[in-house]
C-alpha cells in the first residue's frame, strides 16, 4: 500500500527543469527565446551534423528546429510522465522529427563522410601520438557510421550531448532500459570494428 | 541476438554517467563484472565524439531570423529604436576631424556664426549705451 502511494507520488513529482525560468520568460516575451537558442544551438547543430554529415544540411536543420520551437513554444508542456519532457528533450524531439521528415523528403541517406575526425582536439605533444589518435578517430567514425540509425543516435545523444538514458528514452520514445540495451549493443558493435 | 543481462547494462550505464559527468550514481556499479571491450570503447568515444559549434556567421544570422519571426528588435521584443529628438543634433559633431574643420562652410554653421556675432554686437551696444547714460 505504501509502495503504491510512493509510486503514485513519484509519478506526480515534476523534476525541476533547469530551463523552466527561461521558458517562462520566452512564453511572455519571444525576445527572451534567444537565451534558450544560444544555450542549445551548438547541441542541436552537432546532432544535426552527426546525422546529416553535411555542414549546410546541418545548418538548415538547426534553423528548422529553432523556428519550429519558437512557434510551438506556447504549446510546450513540461511534464513528468513518460510522454512529457524538459525543454531540452522537447527540442531534441523536434530535431529528430525534422531529421526524419528531411530524410523522407530527400529519399536518401547522406553518404558523404564527416571529415571531422581530423579536427579532434587533443593534448598530444608528440605528432606521432596525434597521428595515431587521428587514425583511431577515423576508425571509430567509420564504425559509428555503419551502425543502424537508432544505435548511432543513442551514441551521439549519450556521448556528444551527454544525456542520460532517461532523457534519451524520452526523446526516442523508448524506455530507459531499452536505451541502456541500445547503448550496450552499439558499444559492442563499435568495439568489434575497432578490434 | 545478444541477450543482455540487465545488471550489466545498468553497470555500463553507471560507468557512462561517471565518465561523462551526467549524474552521480547512488551506488558504485559493479564494473568488475563488465566486459572490458564496451568500457574501453566508451573511453575512446568520449574523446572522439566531440561537440561542434556552428559558424559565428550562421549563429548570428539565425538569431536575427528568430528575432524577426516575432518582430523582435536587437534588444528584445520591448526594445525599439527611438529617434533622437532633433535628429540633426546627432550629426552635429562629426566623428571625422576633417569634416569638423570644414563645418564652418556649412549653411548651419554660417547661421550659427552670424547669430553669435549679432549677439556680441548687441551686448557691446548695450554696454556702450549704459556707459553713456548719466548716473
CSV table of C-alpha atoms in Angstrom, one decimal:
chain,number,residue,atom,x,y,z
A,1,UNK,CA,0.0,0.0,0.0
A,2,UNK,CA,2.7,2.4,1.0
A,3,UNK,CA,4.8,1.3,-2.0
A,4,UNK,CA,1.9,2.1,-4.4
A,5,UNK,CA,1.4,5.5,-2.7
A,6,UNK,CA,5.1,6.3,-3.1
A,7,UNK,CA,5.0,5.2,-6.8
A,8,UNK,CA,2.0,7.5,-7.4
A,9,UNK,CA,3.7,10.3,-5.7
A,10,UNK,CA,6.8,9.8,-7.8
A,11,UNK,CA,4.7,9.9,-10.9
A,12,UNK,CA,3.2,13.2,-9.9
A,13,UNK,CA,6.6,14.6,-9.0
A,14,UNK,CA,7.8,17.0,-11.6
A,15,UNK,CA,11.6,17.2,-11.7
A,16,UNK,CA,13.0,20.7,-12.0
A,17,UNK,CA,13.8,21.6,-15.5
A,18,UNK,CA,16.8,24.0,-15.4
A,19,UNK,CA,15.3,25.8,-18.3
A,20,UNK,CA,12.0,26.5,-16.7
A,21,UNK,CA,12.6,30.2,-15.9
A,22,UNK,CA,13.9,30.8,-19.4
A,23,UNK,CA,11.0,29.0,-21.0
A,24,UNK,CA,8.5,31.0,-18.9
A,25,UNK,CA,10.2,34.3,-19.9
A,26,UNK,CA,10.1,33.3,-23.6
A,27,UNK,CA,6.4,32.4,-23.3
A,28,UNK,CA,5.7,36.0,-22.2
A,29,UNK,CA,8.3,37.7,-24.4
A,30,UNK,CA,9.5,35.9,-27.5
A,31,UNK,CA,12.6,38.0,-27.4
A,32,UNK,CA,13.7,36.0,-24.4
A,33,UNK,CA,13.9,32.9,-26.5
A,34,UNK,CA,17.3,34.0,-27.6
A,35,UNK,CA,18.7,32.7,-24.2
A,36,UNK,CA,17.5,29.2,-25.0
A,37,UNK,CA,18.7,29.5,-28.5
A,38,UNK,CA,22.2,30.5,-27.5
A,39,UNK,CA,22.3,27.7,-24.9
A,40,UNK,CA,21.3,24.9,-27.3
A,41,UNK,CA,22.4,26.0,-30.8
A,42,UNK,CA,25.7,24.0,-30.6
A,43,UNK,CA,23.9,20.9,-29.3
A,44,UNK,CA,21.3,20.9,-31.9
A,45,UNK,CA,23.8,21.7,-34.7
A,46,UNK,CA,26.1,18.9,-33.5
A,47,UNK,CA,23.3,16.4,-33.5
A,48,UNK,CA,22.3,17.5,-37.0
A,49,UNK,CA,25.9,17.4,-38.2
A,50,UNK,CA,26.5,13.9,-36.9
A,51,UNK,CA,23.3,12.7,-38.6
A,52,UNK,CA,23.5,14.5,-41.9
A,53,UNK,CA,27.3,14.6,-42.2
A,54,UNK,CA,27.0,17.8,-44.1
A,55,UNK,CA,27.6,21.3,-42.7
A,56,UNK,CA,25.0,23.0,-44.9
A,57,UNK,CA,22.3,20.4,-44.2
A,58,UNK,CA,23.1,20.6,-40.5
A,59,UNK,CA,22.6,24.4,-40.6
A,60,UNK,CA,19.3,24.0,-42.5
A,61,UNK,CA,18.1,21.5,-39.9
A,62,UNK,CA,19.2,23.7,-37.0
A,63,UNK,CA,17.3,26.6,-38.4
A,64,UNK,CA,14.2,24.5,-38.9
A,65,UNK,CA,14.4,23.2,-35.3
A,66,UNK,CA,14.7,26.6,-33.7
A,67,UNK,CA,12.0,28.2,-35.8
A,68,UNK,CA,9.6,25.3,-35.1
A,69,UNK,CA,10.5,25.5,-31.4
A,70,UNK,CA,9.8,29.3,-31.3
A,71,UNK,CA,6.5,28.9,-33.0
A,72,UNK,CA,5.4,25.9,-30.9
A,73,UNK,CA,6.7,27.2,-27.5
A,74,UNK,CA,3.2,28.2,-26.3
A,75,UNK,CA,2.2,24.6,-26.7
A,76,UNK,CA,5.2,23.2,-24.9
A,77,UNK,CA,4.3,21.4,-21.7
A,78,UNK,CA,6.8,20.3,-19.1
A,79,UNK,CA,5.5,17.0,-17.7
A,80,UNK,CA,6.9,14.2,-15.5
A,81,UNK,CA,5.3,11.2,-17.2
A,82,UNK,CA,6.9,9.2,-19.9
A,83,UNK,CA,5.4,11.3,-22.7
A,84,UNK,CA,6.4,14.6,-21.1
A,85,UNK,CA,9.7,16.3,-21.2
A,86,UNK,CA,12.0,19.0,-20.3
A,87,UNK,CA,12.7,21.8,-22.7
A,88,UNK,CA,15.9,20.1,-23.9
A,89,UNK,CA,14.1,16.8,-24.5
A,90,UNK,CA,11.3,18.6,-26.4
A,91,UNK,CA,13.8,20.4,-28.5
A,92,UNK,CA,15.6,17.2,-29.5
A,93,UNK,CA,12.3,15.6,-30.3
A,94,UNK,CA,11.7,18.4,-32.7
A,95,UNK,CA,15.2,17.8,-34.1
A,96,UNK,CA,14.7,14.1,-34.5
A,97,UNK,CA,11.3,14.7,-36.3
A,98,UNK,CA,12.8,17.3,-38.5
A,99,UNK,CA,15.6,14.9,-39.4
A,100,UNK,CA,13.1,12.1,-40.2
A,101,UNK,CA,11.0,14.4,-42.3
A,102,UNK,CA,14.1,15.6,-44.2
A,103,UNK,CA,15.1,12.1,-44.9
A,104,UNK,CA,11.7,11.1,-46.1
A,105,UNK,CA,11.7,14.2,-48.3
A,106,UNK,CA,15.1,13.7,-49.7
A,107,UNK,CA,14.7,9.9,-50.0
A,108,UNK,CA,18.3,9.4,-49.4
A,109,UNK,CA,20.7,8.7,-46.5
A,110,UNK,CA,23.6,11.1,-46.9
A,111,UNK,CA,26.7,9.2,-47.8
A,112,UNK,CA,29.4,11.9,-47.5
A,113,UNK,CA,31.8,11.0,-44.7
A,114,UNK,CA,32.0,13.6,-41.9
A,115,UNK,CA,35.5,15.0,-42.3
A,116,UNK,CA,35.6,16.0,-38.6
A,117,UNK,CA,38.0,13.2,-37.4
A,118,UNK,CA,41.0,15.4,-38.2
A,119,UNK,CA,39.6,18.2,-36.1
A,120,UNK,CA,39.7,16.3,-32.9
A,121,UNK,CA,41.4,18.4,-30.2
A,122,UNK,CA,43.9,16.5,-28.2
A,123,UNK,CA,46.7,17.2,-25.7
A,124,UNK,CA,49.3,15.3,-27.8
A,125,UNK,CA,52.7,16.7,-27.6
A,126,UNK,CA,54.2,14.2,-30.0
A,127,UNK,CA,52.9,14.4,-33.6
A,128,UNK,CA,53.1,10.6,-33.8
A,129,UNK,CA,50.6,10.4,-31.0
A,130,UNK,CA,48.4,12.8,-32.8
A,131,UNK,CA,48.5,10.8,-36.0
A,132,UNK,CA,47.7,7.6,-34.0
A,133,UNK,CA,44.8,9.4,-32.3
A,134,UNK,CA,43.5,10.7,-35.6
A,135,UNK,CA,43.7,7.2,-37.1
A,136,UNK,CA,41.8,5.8,-34.1
A,137,UNK,CA,39.2,8.6,-34.5
A,138,UNK,CA,38.8,7.8,-38.2
A,139,UNK,CA,38.2,4.1,-37.4
A,140,UNK,CA,35.8,5.0,-34.7
A,141,UNK,CA,33.9,7.3,-37.1
A,142,UNK,CA,33.7,4.6,-39.6
A,143,UNK,CA,32.4,2.1,-37.1
A,144,UNK,CA,29.7,4.6,-35.8
A,145,UNK,CA,28.8,5.4,-39.4
A,146,UNK,CA,28.0,1.8,-40.1
A,147,UNK,CA,25.6,1.4,-37.1
A,148,UNK,CA,21.8,1.3,-37.6
A,149,UNK,CA,20.1,4.7,-37.1
A,150,UNK,CA,18.9,4.1,-33.6
A,151,UNK,CA,22.2,2.8,-32.3
A,152,UNK,CA,24.1,5.7,-33.9
A,153,UNK,CA,21.7,8.2,-32.4
A,154,UNK,CA,21.9,6.8,-28.9
A,155,UNK,CA,25.7,7.1,-29.1
A,156,UNK,CA,25.5,10.7,-30.3
A,157,UNK,CA,23.0,11.7,-27.7
A,158,UNK,CA,24.9,9.9,-24.9
A,159,UNK,CA,28.4,11.0,-25.8
A,160,UNK,CA,28.1,14.3,-27.7
A,161,UNK,CA,25.0,15.7,-25.9
A,162,UNK,CA,25.9,14.0,-22.6
A,163,UNK,CA,22.3,13.0,-22.0
A,164,UNK,CA,21.2,10.4,-19.5
A,165,UNK,CA,19.5,7.1,-20.6
A,166,UNK,CA,16.2,8.6,-19.3
A,167,UNK,CA,16.4,11.7,-21.4
A,168,UNK,CA,17.3,9.7,-24.5
A,169,UNK,CA,14.4,7.4,-23.8
A,170,UNK,CA,12.0,10.3,-23.7
A,171,UNK,CA,13.4,11.7,-27.0
A,172,UNK,CA,13.3,8.4,-28.8
A,173,UNK,CA,10.0,7.2,-27.3
A,174,UNK,CA,11.8,4.2,-25.6
A,175,UNK,CA,12.1,3.0,-22.0
A,176,UNK,CA,15.2,3.8,-20.1
A,177,UNK,CA,16.1,0.1,-20.1
A,178,UNK,CA,15.7,-0.1,-23.8
A,179,UNK,CA,18.1,2.8,-24.3
A,180,UNK,CA,20.7,1.1,-22.0
A,181,UNK,CA,20.5,-2.0,-24.1
A,182,UNK,CA,20.8,0.0,-27.3
A,183,UNK,CA,23.9,1.8,-25.9
A,184,UNK,CA,25.4,-1.5,-24.8
A,185,UNK,CA,24.9,-3.1,-28.2
A,186,UNK,CA,26.2,-0.1,-30.1
A,187,UNK,CA,29.3,-0.1,-28.0
A,188,UNK,CA,29.9,-3.8,-28.5
A,189,UNK,CA,29.5,-3.3,-32.3
A,190,UNK,CA,32.0,-0.4,-32.3
A,191,UNK,CA,34.4,-2.4,-30.1
A,192,UNK,CA,34.3,-5.3,-32.6
A,193,UNK,CA,35.0,-2.9,-35.5
A,194,UNK,CA,37.9,-1.3,-33.7
A,195,UNK,CA,39.0,-4.8,-32.6
B,1,UNK,CA,20.6,-11.7,-30.9
B,2,UNK,CA,22.6,-10.9,-27.8
B,3,UNK,CA,20.6,-11.2,-24.6
B,4,UNK,CA,21.9,-8.5,-22.3
B,5,UNK,CA,21.9,-9.0,-18.6
B,6,UNK,CA,20.0,-6.1,-17.1
B,7,UNK,CA,22.6,-5.7,-14.3
B,8,UNK,CA,25.3,-5.5,-17.0
B,9,UNK,CA,23.6,-2.7,-18.9
B,10,UNK,CA,22.9,-0.8,-15.6
B,11,UNK,CA,26.5,-1.1,-14.6
B,12,UNK,CA,27.6,0.2,-18.0
B,13,UNK,CA,25.1,3.0,-17.7
B,14,UNK,CA,26.6,3.9,-14.3
B,15,UNK,CA,30.1,3.9,-15.8
B,16,UNK,CA,29.0,6.2,-18.6
B,17,UNK,CA,27.3,8.6,-16.2
B,18,UNK,CA,30.6,8.9,-14.3
B,19,UNK,CA,32.7,9.1,-17.5
B,20,UNK,CA,30.5,11.9,-19.0
B,21,UNK,CA,29.7,13.6,-15.7
B,22,UNK,CA,26.0,13.2,-16.4
B,23,UNK,CA,24.9,12.2,-12.9
B,24,UNK,CA,26.3,11.0,-9.7
B,25,UNK,CA,25.3,7.3,-9.3
B,26,UNK,CA,23.8,6.5,-6.0
B,27,UNK,CA,25.9,3.4,-5.5
B,28,UNK,CA,29.1,2.2,-7.2
B,29,UNK,CA,28.2,0.0,-10.1
B,30,UNK,CA,29.9,-3.4,-10.1
B,31,UNK,CA,32.1,-2.7,-13.1
B,32,UNK,CA,34.3,-5.6,-12.4
B,33,UNK,CA,31.6,-7.8,-13.8
B,34,UNK,CA,31.6,-5.9,-17.1
B,35,UNK,CA,33.3,-6.9,-20.3
B,36,UNK,CA,36.3,-4.6,-20.8
B,37,UNK,CA,35.5,-4.0,-24.6
B,38,UNK,CA,32.5,-1.7,-24.2
B,39,UNK,CA,34.3,0.2,-21.4
B,40,UNK,CA,37.4,0.8,-23.5
B,41,UNK,CA,35.2,1.8,-26.4
B,42,UNK,CA,33.3,4.2,-24.3
B,43,UNK,CA,36.6,5.8,-23.3
B,44,UNK,CA,37.6,6.2,-26.9
B,45,UNK,CA,34.2,7.6,-27.9
B,46,UNK,CA,34.3,10.0,-25.1
B,47,UNK,CA,37.4,11.5,-26.7
B,48,UNK,CA,36.3,11.1,-30.3
B,49,UNK,CA,32.7,12.2,-30.3
B,50,UNK,CA,33.2,15.9,-29.8
B,51,UNK,CA,30.6,18.6,-30.0
B,52,UNK,CA,30.7,21.0,-32.9
B,53,UNK,CA,29.8,24.7,-32.8
B,54,UNK,CA,28.2,26.3,-35.9
B,55,UNK,CA,30.0,29.2,-37.5
B,56,UNK,CA,29.6,32.6,-35.8
B,57,UNK,CA,28.1,33.9,-39.1
B,58,UNK,CA,25.4,31.2,-39.1
B,59,UNK,CA,24.6,31.6,-35.4
B,60,UNK,CA,24.1,35.3,-35.7
B,61,UNK,CA,22.0,35.0,-38.9
B,62,UNK,CA,19.7,32.6,-37.3
B,63,UNK,CA,19.5,34.7,-34.2
B,64,UNK,CA,18.4,37.6,-36.4
B,65,UNK,CA,15.8,35.4,-38.2
B,66,UNK,CA,14.4,34.3,-34.8
B,67,UNK,CA,14.1,37.9,-33.7
B,68,UNK,CA,12.4,38.8,-37.0
B,69,UNK,CA,10.0,36.0,-36.6
B,70,UNK,CA,8.2,37.9,-33.8
B,71,UNK,CA,9.2,41.3,-34.8
B,72,UNK,CA,11.7,41.4,-32.1
B,73,UNK,CA,14.5,44.0,-32.3
B,74,UNK,CA,18.1,43.5,-31.4
B,75,UNK,CA,17.5,44.5,-27.7
B,76,UNK,CA,14.5,42.2,-27.3
B,77,UNK,CA,10.8,42.5,-28.0
B,78,UNK,CA,10.1,45.5,-25.9
B,79,UNK,CA,13.2,47.4,-27.2
B,80,UNK,CA,12.7,49.6,-30.1
B,81,UNK,CA,14.7,52.3,-31.7
B,82,UNK,CA,13.6,55.8,-30.7
B,83,UNK,CA,15.0,58.5,-33.0
B,84,UNK,CA,17.0,61.1,-31.1
B,85,UNK,CA,14.9,64.2,-30.8
B,86,UNK,CA,16.0,66.7,-33.4
B,87,UNK,CA,17.8,64.1,-35.4
B,88,UNK,CA,20.2,66.6,-36.9
B,89,UNK,CA,21.8,67.1,-33.4
B,90,UNK,CA,23.1,63.6,-33.6
B,91,UNK,CA,25.2,64.6,-36.6
B,92,UNK,CA,26.2,68.0,-35.1
B,93,UNK,CA,29.7,66.8,-34.1
B,94,UNK,CA,31.0,64.6,-36.9
B,95,UNK,CA,33.4,61.9,-35.9
B,96,UNK,CA,35.8,62.8,-38.7
B,97,UNK,CA,38.1,65.7,-37.6
B,98,UNK,CA,38.4,66.8,-41.2
B,99,UNK,CA,34.7,67.1,-41.5
B,100,UNK,CA,34.6,69.0,-38.2
B,101,UNK,CA,37.1,71.6,-39.6
B,102,UNK,CA,35.0,72.1,-42.7
B,103,UNK,CA,31.8,72.7,-40.7
B,104,UNK,CA,32.3,76.5,-40.9
B,105,UNK,CA,31.5,76.3,-44.5
B,106,UNK,CA,28.1,74.6,-43.9
B,107,UNK,CA,25.0,76.7,-44.0
B,108,UNK,CA,24.0,75.8,-40.5
B,109,UNK,CA,27.5,76.8,-39.2
B,110,UNK,CA,27.3,80.1,-41.0
B,111,UNK,CA,23.9,80.9,-39.4
B,112,UNK,CA,25.3,79.9,-36.0
B,113,UNK,CA,28.3,82.2,-36.5
B,114,UNK,CA,26.0,85.0,-37.7
B,115,UNK,CA,23.8,84.7,-34.6
B,116,UNK,CA,26.9,84.7,-32.3
B,117,UNK,CA,28.3,87.9,-34.0
B,118,UNK,CA,24.9,89.6,-33.7
B,119,UNK,CA,24.7,88.7,-30.1
B,120,UNK,CA,28.1,90.0,-29.3
B,121,UNK,CA,27.3,93.2,-31.2
B,122,UNK,CA,24.1,93.6,-29.2
B,123,UNK,CA,25.9,93.2,-25.9
B,124,UNK,CA,28.6,95.7,-26.8
B,125,UNK,CA,25.9,98.2,-27.9
B,126,UNK,CA,24.0,97.7,-24.7
B,127,UNK,CA,27.2,98.3,-22.6
B,128,UNK,CA,28.1,101.4,-24.6
B,129,UNK,CA,24.6,102.7,-24.2
B,130,UNK,CA,24.7,102.0,-20.4
B,131,UNK,CA,28.1,103.8,-20.1
B,132,UNK,CA,26.8,106.9,-22.0
B,133,UNK,CA,23.7,107.1,-19.7
B,134,UNK,CA,24.1,109.7,-16.9
B,135,UNK,CA,24.4,108.2,-13.5
